[in-house]
Short mmCIF file of C-alpha atoms in Angstrom, two decimals:
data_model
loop_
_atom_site.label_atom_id
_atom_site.label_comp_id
_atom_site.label_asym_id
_atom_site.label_seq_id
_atom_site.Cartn_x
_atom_site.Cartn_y
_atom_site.Cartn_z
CA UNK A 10 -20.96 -14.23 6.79
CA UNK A 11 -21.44 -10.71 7.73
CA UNK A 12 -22.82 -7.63 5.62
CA UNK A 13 -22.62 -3.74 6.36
CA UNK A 14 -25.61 -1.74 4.71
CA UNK A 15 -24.94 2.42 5.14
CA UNK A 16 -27.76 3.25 2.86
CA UNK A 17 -26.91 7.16 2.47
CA UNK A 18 -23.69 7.43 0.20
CA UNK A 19 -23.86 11.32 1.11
CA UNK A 20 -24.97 13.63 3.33
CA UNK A 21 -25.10 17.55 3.31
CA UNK A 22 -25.33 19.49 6.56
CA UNK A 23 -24.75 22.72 7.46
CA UNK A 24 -22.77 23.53 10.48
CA UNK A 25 -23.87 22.99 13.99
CA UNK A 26 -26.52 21.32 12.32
CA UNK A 27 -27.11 17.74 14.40
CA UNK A 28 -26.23 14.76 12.26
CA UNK A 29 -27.28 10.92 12.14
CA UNK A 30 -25.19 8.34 9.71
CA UNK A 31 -27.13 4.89 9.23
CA UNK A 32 -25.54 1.72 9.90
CA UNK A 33 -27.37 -1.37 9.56
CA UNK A 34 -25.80 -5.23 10.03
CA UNK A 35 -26.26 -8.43 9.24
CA UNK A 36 -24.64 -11.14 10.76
CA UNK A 37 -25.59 -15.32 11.57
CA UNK A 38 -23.39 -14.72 15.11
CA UNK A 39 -22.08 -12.28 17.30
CA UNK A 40 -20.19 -8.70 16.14
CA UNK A 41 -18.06 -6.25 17.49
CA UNK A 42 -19.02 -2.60 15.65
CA UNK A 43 -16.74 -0.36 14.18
CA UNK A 44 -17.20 3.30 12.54
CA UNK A 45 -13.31 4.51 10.61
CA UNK A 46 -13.64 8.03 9.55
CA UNK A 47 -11.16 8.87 6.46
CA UNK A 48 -10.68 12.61 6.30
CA UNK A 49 -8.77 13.96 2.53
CA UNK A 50 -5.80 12.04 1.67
CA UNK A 51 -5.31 10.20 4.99
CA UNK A 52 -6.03 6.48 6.16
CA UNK A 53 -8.83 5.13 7.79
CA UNK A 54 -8.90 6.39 11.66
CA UNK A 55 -10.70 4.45 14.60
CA UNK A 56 -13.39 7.18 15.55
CA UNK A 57 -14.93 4.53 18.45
CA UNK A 58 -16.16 0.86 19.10
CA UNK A 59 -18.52 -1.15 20.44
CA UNK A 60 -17.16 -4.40 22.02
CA UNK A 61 -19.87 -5.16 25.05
CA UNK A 62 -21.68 -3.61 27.58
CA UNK A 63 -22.92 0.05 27.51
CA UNK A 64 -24.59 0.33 23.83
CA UNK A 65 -24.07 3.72 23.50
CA UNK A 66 -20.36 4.47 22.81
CA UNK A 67 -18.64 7.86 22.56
CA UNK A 68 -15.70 9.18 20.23
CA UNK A 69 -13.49 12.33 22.04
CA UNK A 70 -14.48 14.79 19.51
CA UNK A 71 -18.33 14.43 20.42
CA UNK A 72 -19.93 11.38 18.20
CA UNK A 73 -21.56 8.99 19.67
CA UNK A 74 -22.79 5.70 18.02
CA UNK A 75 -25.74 3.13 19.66
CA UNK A 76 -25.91 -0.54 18.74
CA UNK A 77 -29.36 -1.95 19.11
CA UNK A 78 -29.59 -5.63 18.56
CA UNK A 79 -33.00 -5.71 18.08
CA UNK A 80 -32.63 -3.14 14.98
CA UNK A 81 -29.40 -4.74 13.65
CA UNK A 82 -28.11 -1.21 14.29
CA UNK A 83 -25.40 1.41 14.95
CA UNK A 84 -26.18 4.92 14.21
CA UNK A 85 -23.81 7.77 14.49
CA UNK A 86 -24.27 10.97 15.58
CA UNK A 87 -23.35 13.79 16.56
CA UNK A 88 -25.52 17.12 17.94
CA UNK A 89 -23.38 19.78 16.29
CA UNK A 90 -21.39 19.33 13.30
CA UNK A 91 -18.38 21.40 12.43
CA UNK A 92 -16.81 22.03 9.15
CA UNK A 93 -13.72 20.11 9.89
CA UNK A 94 -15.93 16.89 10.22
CA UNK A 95 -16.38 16.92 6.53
CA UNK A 96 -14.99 13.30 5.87
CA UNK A 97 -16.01 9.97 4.38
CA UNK A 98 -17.41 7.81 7.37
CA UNK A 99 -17.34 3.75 7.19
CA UNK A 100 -18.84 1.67 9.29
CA UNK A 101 -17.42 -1.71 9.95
CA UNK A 102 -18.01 -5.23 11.75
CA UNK A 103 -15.91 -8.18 13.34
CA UNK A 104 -16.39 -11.46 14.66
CA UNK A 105 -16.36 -12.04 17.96
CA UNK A 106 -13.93 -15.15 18.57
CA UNK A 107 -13.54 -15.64 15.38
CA UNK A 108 -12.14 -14.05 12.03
CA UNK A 109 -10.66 -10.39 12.67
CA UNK A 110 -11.02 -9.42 9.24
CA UNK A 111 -13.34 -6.38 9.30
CA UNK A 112 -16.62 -6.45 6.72
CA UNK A 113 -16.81 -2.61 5.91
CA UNK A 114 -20.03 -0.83 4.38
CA UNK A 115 -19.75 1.55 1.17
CA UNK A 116 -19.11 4.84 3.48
CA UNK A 117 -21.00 7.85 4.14
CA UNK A 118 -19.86 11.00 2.68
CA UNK A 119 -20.48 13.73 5.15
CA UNK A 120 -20.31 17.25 3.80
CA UNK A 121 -20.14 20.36 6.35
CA UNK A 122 -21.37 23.82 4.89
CA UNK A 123 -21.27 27.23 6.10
CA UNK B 14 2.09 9.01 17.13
CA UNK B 15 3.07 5.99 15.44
CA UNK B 16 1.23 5.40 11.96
CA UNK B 17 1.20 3.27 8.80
CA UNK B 18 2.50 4.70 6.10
CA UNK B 19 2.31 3.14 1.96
CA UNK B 20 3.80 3.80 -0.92
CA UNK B 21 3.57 5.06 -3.72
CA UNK B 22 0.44 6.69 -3.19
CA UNK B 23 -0.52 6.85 -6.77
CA UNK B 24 1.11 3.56 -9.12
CA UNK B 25 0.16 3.44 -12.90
CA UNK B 26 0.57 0.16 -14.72
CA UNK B 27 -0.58 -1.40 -17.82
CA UNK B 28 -2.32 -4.50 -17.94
CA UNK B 29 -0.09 -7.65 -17.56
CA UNK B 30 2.90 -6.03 -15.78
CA UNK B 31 3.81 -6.96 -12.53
CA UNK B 32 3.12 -4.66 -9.34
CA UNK B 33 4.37 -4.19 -5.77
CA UNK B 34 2.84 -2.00 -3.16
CA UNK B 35 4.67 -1.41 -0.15
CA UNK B 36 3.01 -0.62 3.46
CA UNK B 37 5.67 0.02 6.46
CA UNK B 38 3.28 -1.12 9.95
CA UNK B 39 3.22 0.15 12.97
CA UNK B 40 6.51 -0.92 14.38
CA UNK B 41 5.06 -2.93 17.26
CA UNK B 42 2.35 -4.60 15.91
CA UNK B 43 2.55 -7.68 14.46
CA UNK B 44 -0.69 -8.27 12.67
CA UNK B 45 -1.07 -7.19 8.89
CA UNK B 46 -3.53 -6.85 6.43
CA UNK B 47 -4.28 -5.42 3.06
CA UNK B 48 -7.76 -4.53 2.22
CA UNK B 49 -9.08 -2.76 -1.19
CA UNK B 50 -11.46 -0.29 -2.38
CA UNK B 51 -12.82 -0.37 -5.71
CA UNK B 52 -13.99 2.74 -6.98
CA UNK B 53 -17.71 3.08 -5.84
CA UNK B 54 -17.90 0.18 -3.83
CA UNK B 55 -16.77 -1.55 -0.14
CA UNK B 56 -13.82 -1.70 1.26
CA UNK B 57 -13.26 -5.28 1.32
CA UNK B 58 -10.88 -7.84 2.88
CA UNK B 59 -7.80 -9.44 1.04
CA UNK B 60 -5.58 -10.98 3.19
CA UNK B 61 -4.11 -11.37 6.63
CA UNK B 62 -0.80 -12.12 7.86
CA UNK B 63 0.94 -13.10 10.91
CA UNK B 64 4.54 -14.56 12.20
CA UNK B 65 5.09 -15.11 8.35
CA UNK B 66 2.33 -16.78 7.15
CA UNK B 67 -0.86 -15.89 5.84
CA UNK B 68 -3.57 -16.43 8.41
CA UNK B 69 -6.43 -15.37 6.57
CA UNK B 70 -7.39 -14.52 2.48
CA UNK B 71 -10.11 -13.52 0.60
CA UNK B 72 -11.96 -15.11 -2.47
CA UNK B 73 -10.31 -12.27 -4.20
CA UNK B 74 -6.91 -12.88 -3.10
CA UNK B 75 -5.77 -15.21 -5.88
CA UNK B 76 -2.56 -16.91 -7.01
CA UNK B 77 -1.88 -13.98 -9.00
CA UNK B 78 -1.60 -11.76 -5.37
CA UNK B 79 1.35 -12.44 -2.85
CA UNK B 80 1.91 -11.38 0.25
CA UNK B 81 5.56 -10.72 1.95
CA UNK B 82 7.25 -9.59 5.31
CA UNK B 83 10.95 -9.01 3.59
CA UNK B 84 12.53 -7.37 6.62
CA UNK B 85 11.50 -6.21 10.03
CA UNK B 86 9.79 -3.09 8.66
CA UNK B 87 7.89 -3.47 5.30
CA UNK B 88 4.90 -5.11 4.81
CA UNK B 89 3.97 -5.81 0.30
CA UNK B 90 1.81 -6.57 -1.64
CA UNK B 91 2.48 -8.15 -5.15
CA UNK B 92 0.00 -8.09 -8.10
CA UNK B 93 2.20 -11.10 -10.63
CA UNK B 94 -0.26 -9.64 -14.03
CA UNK B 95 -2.09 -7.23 -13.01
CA UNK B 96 -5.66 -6.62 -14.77
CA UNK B 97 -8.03 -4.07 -15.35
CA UNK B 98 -10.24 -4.94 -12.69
CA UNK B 99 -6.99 -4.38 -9.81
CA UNK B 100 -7.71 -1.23 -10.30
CA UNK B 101 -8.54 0.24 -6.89
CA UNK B 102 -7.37 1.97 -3.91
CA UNK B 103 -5.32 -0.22 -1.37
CA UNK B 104 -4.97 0.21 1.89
CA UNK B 105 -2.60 -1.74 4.52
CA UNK B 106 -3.54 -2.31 8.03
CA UNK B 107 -1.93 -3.52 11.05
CA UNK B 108 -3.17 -4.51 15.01
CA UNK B 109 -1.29 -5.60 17.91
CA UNK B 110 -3.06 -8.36 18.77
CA UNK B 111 -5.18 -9.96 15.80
CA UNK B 112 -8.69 -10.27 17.57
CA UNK B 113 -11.77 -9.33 16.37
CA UNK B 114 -12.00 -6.53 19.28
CA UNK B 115 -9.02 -5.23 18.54
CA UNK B 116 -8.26 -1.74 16.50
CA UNK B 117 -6.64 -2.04 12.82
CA UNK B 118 -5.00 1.06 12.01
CA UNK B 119 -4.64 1.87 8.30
CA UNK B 120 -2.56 3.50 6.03
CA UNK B 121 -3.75 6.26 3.42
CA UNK B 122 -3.53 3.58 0.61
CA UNK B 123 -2.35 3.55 -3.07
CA UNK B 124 -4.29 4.11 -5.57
CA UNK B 125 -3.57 1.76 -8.68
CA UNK B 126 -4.98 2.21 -12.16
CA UNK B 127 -4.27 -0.75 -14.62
CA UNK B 128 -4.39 0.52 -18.01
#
């Protein structure tokens, strides 16, 4: 079985501020990594994925997530935040060749100020 | 761009009373879910369904919870007596292709308080 640990339920920045949101994992065999950002009264968006090879991944609207195996890991960040990232951020695993059912963490609460 | 889309968004109910939710998929996909959210904790896995049939369910996903494909476009859940404890936000999800790899995309959910 799989768990997702994001141990900050919140987190205040002010804008252009850089920004990291913890992920940790824990899994007995091999994941694909997910981070869904759900902005006010919408559904849960893709923002990017790792499936295999480079372990640092990039979203178009400049986050970037690294999975480190040896950490269990798979930070997001981004260098300059922006007011319209304010959003709820959820990190998320898979199975590889197995289940697809994704194992989701409690979400990140990221808060943009002026 | 295509999305999923649920309704109602908000569903009151008191305890014991039957409840649907209804999720319409992306059209082309043909891998569904439904996930929930209780308030303050994970999103977490309920069930998965695919040419009909469930492939997949949860601990949670009892015999009071039913899943159902009743035409080509809607996708429901059904709660037989609902209990205080249902109450949560639920969100439907569909893929294309029903791998690990590939992306779910969700709907905005509906919230459902049991009174």
């Amino acid at each position: 079985a799989q768990s997702v640990t994001q141990l900050d339920s919140q987190v205040p920045v002010f804008e252009e501020a850089p920004v990291e949101l913890r992920c940790n994992y824990s899994s007995s065999v091999s994941v694909y990594l997910f981070w869904y950002v759900q902005y006010p009264n919408q559904g849960l968006q893709l923002l990017l994925k790792y499936l295999s090879g480079s372990t640092l991944v990039e979203s178009i609207n400049g986050f970037e997530a690294e999975f480190n195996k040896s950490q269990t890991s798979f930070h997001l960040r981004k260098p300059s935040v922006h007011i319209s990232d304010t959003a709820e951020y959820f990190c998320a695993v898979s199975e590889q060749g197995g289940s697809e059912k994704l194992v989701f963490g409690k979400g990140t609460k990221l808060t943009v100020n002026p | 761009e295509p999305e999923v889309t649920q309704t109602p968004s908000h569903q009151v109910t008191q305890m014991g009373q039957e409840v649907i939710l209804r999720c319409v998929p992306i059209s082309n996909h043909l891998y569904f879910y439904w996930y929930r959210q209780i308030l303050g904790q994970k999103v977490e896995f309920l069930v998965s369904f695919y040419n009909n049939e469930i492939s997949e369910k949860s601990e949670i996903f009892d015999d009071q919870f039913s899943v159902e494909r009743p035409d080509g476009s809607n996708f429901t859940l059904k709660i037989r007596s609902t209990k205080l404890e249902d109450s949560a936000m639920y969100f439907c999800a569909s893929s294309l292709e029903g791998v690990g790899a590939d992306t779910q995309y969700f709907g905005p959910g509906t919230r459902l308080t049991v009174l």
